[in-house]
Short mmCIF file of C-alpha atoms and ligand atoms in Angstrom, two decimals:
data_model
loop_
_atom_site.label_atom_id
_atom_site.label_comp_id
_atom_site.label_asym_id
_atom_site.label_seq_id
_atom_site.Cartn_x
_atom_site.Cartn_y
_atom_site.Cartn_z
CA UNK A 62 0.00 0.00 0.00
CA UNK A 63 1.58 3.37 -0.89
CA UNK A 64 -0.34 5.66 1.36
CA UNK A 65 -0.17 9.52 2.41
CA UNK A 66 -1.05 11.17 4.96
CA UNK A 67 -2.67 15.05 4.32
CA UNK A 68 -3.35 17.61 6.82
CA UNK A 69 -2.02 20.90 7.69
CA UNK A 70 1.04 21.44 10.61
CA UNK A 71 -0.73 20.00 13.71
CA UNK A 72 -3.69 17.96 12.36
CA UNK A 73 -1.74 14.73 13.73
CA UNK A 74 -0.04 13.30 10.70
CA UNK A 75 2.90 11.99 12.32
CA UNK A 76 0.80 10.30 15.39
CA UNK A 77 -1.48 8.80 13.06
CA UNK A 78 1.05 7.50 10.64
CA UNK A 79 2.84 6.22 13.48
CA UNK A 80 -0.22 3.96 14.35
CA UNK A 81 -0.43 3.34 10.53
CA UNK A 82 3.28 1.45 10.10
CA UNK A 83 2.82 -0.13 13.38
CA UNK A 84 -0.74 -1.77 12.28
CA UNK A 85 0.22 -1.77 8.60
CA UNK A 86 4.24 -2.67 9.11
CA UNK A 87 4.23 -0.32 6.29
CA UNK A 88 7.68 2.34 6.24
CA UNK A 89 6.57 5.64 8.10
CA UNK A 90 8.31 8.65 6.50
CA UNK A 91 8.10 12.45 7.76
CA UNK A 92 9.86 14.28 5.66
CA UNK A 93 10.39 17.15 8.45
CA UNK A 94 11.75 14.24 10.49
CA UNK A 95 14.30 14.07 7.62
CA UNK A 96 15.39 17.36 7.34
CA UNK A 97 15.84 18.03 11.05
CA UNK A 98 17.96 14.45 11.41
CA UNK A 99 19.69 16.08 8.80
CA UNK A 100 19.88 19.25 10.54
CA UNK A 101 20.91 17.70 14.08
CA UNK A 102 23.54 15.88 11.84
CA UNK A 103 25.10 19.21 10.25
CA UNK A 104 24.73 17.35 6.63
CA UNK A 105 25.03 20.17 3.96
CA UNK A 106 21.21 19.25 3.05
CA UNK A 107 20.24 19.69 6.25
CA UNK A 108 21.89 22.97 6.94
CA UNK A 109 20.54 24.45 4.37
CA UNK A 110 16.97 22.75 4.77
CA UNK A 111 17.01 24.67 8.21
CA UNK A 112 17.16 28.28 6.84
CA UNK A 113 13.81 27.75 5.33
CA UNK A 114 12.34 25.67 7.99
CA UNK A 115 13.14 28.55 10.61
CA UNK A 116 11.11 30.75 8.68
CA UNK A 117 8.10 28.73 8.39
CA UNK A 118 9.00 28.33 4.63
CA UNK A 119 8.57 25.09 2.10
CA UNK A 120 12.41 23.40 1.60
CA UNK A 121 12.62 24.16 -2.20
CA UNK A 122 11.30 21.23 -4.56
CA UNK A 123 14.34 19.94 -6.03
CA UNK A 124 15.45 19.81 -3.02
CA UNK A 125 12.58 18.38 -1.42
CA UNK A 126 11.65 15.74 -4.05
CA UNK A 127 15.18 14.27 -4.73
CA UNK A 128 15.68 13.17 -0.70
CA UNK A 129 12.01 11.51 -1.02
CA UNK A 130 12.31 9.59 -4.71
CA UNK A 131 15.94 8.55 -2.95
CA UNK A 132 13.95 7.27 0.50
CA UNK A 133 11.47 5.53 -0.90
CA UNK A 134 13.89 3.28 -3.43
CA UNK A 135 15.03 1.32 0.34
CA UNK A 136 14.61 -1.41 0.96
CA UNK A 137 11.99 -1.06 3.62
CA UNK A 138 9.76 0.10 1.13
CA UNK A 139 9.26 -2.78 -0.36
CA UNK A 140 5.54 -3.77 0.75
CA UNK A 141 4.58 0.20 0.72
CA UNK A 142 5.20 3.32 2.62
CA UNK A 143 3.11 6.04 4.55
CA UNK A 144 4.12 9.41 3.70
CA UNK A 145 3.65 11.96 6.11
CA UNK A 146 4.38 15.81 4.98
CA UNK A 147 4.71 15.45 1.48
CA UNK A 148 3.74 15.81 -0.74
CA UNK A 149 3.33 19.34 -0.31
CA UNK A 150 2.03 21.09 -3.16
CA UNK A 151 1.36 20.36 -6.77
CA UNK A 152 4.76 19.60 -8.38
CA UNK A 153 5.85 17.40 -5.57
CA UNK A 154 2.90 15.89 -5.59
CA UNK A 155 3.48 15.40 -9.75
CA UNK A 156 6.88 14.28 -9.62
CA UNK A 157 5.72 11.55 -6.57
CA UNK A 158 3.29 10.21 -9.47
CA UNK A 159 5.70 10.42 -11.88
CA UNK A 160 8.40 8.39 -10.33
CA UNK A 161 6.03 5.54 -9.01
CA UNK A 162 4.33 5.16 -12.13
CA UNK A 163 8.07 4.17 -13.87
CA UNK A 164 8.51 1.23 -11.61
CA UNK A 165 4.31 0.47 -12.58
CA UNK A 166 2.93 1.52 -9.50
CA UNK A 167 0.35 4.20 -7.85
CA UNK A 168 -0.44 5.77 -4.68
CA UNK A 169 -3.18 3.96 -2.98
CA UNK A 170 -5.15 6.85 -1.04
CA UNK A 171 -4.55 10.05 0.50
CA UNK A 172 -5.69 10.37 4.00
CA UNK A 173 -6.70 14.12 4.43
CA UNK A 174 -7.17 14.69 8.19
CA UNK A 175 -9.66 17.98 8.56
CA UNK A 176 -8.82 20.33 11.46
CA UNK A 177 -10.28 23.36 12.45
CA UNK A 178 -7.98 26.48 12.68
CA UNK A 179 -8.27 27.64 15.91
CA UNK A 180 -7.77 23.35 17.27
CA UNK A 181 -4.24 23.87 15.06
CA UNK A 182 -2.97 26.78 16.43
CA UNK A 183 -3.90 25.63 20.17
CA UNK A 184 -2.45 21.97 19.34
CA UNK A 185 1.23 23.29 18.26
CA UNK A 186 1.63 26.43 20.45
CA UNK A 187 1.84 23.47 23.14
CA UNK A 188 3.54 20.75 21.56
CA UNK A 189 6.56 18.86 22.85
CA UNK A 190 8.50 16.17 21.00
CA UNK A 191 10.98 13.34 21.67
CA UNK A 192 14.32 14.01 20.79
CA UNK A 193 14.89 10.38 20.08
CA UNK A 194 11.62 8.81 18.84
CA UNK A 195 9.83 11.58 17.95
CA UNK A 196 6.39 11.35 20.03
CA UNK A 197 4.33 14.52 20.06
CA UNK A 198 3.15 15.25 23.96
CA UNK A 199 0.62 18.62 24.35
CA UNK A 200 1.33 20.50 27.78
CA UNK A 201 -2.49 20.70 28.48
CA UNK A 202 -3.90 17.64 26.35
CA UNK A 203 -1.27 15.26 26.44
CA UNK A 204 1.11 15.38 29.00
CA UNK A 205 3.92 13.02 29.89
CA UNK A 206 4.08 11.05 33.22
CA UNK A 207 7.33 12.60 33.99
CA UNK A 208 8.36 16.11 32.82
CA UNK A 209 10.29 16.48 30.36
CA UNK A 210 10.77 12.89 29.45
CA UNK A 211 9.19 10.89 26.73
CA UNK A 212 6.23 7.76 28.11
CA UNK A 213 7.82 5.29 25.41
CA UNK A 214 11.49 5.53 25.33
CA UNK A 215 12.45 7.84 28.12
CA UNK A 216 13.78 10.56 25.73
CA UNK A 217 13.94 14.20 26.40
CA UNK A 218 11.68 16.72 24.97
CA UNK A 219 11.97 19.52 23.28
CA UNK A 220 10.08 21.92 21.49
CA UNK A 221 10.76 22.51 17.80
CA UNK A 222 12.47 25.88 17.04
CA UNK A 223 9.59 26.19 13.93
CA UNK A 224 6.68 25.66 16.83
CA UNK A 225 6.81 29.73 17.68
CA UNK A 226 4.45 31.11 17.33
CA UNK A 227 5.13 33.79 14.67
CA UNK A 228 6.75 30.58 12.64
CA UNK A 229 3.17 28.57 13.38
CA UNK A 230 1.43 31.69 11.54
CA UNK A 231 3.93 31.43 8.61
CA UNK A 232 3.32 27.51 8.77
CA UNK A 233 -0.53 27.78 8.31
CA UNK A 234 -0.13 30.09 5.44
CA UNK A 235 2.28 28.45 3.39
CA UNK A 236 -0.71 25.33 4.28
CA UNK A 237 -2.92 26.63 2.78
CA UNK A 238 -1.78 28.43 -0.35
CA UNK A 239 0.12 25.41 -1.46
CA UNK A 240 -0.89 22.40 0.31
CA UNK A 241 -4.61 22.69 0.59
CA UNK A 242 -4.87 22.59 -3.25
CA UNK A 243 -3.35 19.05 -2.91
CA UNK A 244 -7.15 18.13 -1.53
CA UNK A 245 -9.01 18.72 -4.88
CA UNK A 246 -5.83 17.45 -6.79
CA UNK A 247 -6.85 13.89 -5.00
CA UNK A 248 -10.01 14.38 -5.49
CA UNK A 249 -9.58 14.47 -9.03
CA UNK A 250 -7.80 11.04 -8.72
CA UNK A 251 -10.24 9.43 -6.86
CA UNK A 252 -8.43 8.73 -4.09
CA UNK A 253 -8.70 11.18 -1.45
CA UNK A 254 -10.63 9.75 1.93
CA UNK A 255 -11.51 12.70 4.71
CA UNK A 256 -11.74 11.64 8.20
CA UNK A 257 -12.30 14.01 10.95
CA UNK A 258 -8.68 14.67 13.03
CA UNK A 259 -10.08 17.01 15.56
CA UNK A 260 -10.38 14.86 19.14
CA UNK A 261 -8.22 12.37 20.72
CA UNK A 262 -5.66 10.84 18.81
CA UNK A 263 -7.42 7.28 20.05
CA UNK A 264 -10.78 8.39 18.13
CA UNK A 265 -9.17 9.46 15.12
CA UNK A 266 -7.29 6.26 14.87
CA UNK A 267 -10.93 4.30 15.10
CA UNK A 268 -11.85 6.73 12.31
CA UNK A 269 -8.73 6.69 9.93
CA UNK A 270 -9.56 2.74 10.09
CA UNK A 271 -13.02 2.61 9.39
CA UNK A 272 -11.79 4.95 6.33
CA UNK A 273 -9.56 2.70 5.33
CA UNK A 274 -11.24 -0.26 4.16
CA UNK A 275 -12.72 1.71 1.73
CA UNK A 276 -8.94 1.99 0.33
CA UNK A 277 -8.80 -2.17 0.68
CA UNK A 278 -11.71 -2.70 -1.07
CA UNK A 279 -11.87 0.35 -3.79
CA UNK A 280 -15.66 -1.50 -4.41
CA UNK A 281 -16.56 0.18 -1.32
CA UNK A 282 -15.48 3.63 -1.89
CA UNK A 283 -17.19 3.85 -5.23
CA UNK A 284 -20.32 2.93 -3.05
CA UNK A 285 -19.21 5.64 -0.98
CA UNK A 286 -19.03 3.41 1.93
P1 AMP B 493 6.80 19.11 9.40
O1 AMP B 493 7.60 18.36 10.41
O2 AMP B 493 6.12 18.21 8.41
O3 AMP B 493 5.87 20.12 10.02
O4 AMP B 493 7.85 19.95 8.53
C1 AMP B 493 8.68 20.92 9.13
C2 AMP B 493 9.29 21.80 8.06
O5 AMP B 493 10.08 21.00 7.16
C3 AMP B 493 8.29 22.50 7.15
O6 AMP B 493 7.78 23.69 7.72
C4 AMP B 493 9.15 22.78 5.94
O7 AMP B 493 10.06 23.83 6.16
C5 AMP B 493 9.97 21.49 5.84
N1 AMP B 493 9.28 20.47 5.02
C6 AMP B 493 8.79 19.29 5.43
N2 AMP B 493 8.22 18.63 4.41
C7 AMP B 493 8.34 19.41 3.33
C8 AMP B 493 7.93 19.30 1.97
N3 AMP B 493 7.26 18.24 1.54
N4 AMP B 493 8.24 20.32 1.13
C9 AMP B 493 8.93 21.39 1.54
N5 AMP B 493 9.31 21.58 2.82
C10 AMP B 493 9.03 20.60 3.71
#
């Protein structure tokens, strides 16, 4: 299954793909998770990847879409992947097609998690992530059992340098002047699914399922099941 993962910064992409490999044992890949490894790393990629990131901006394409066409040639990615942040706006999103179609395959659905706004804005002004495995906590909605330190691996947080909030405004508009086209470009395709990411992560899990077997059995979406 070669699955994405749509939504703007916030809606719970990386959470939900998480749950995705782990059900699926599909490849997870963020490609923010990419440049910042990168970035922690000092690679000349992810250097530069930082200047934009800092300023809320889009890494350019070529940029962008080489390190993903590169990822998802491993191994891992075999049986499928889930691909969480891009693609981002219409060319990535052309040259994704492009490339999978040469080796005679197609992206199986796009998972467009819909969240309000205001739920965004509150969701990353408060967000904390592991340093080591990456799992978002919320300082009001979902805090960890110790300060500080990550519930699964006992990892410290941190909070991303990009999560200020001047940088969350520049986020949300670069959303949804490039990205949010991406929703009617899948459309188009037939392959878009909604489901509802506003709530606990637990509840949009049950939902992104149920959505799901639609994708499994492609019978059932044309029913509109
Ligand atoms: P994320 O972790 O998905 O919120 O991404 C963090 C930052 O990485 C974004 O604000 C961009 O600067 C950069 N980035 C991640 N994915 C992409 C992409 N597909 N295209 C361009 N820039 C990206």
């Amino acid at each position: 299954m070669y699955l994405i993962l749509l939504g703007a910064p916030g809606a719970g992409k990386g959470t939900q793909a998480a749950f995705l490999s782990k059900e699926m044992k599909l490849a997870h890949i963020a490609s923010g998770d990419l440049f910042r490894k990168n970035a922690q790393q000092g690679t000349r990629l992810g250097l530069l990847a930082k200047t934009y990131m800092d300023k809320g901006a889009l890494v350019p394409n070529d940029i962008t879409i080489g390190m993903i066409l590169e990822r998802i040639k491993e191994p891992d990615c075999g049986k499928g992947f889930i691909l969480d942040g891009f693609p981002r706006n219409n060319e990535q999103a052309e040259a994704l097609e492009k490339a999978l179609k040469e080796v005679g395959k197609d992206i199986t659905g796009v998972i467009y998690l819909k969240v309000a706004e205001d739920e965004l804005l509150k969701r990353l002004s408060g967000r904390w992530i592991c340093q080591s495995c990456q799992t978002p906590y919320h300082e009001v909605a979902a805090r960890p059992k110790v300060a500080g330190k990550c519930d699964k691996c006992g990892g410290k947080l941190y909070q991303r340098d990009d999560d200020k909030p001047e940088t969350i405004k520049k986020r949300l508009v670069e959303y949804f002047k490039q990205t949010q086209p991406l929703i009617s470009f899948y459309t188009g395709r037939g392959k878009l699914l909604e489901v509802e990411g506003s709530g606990e992560a637990e509840a949009v899990w049950g939902s992104l399922k149920a959505a799901l077997k639609a994708v499994k059995s492609p019978s059932a979406r044309s029913r509109g099941a």
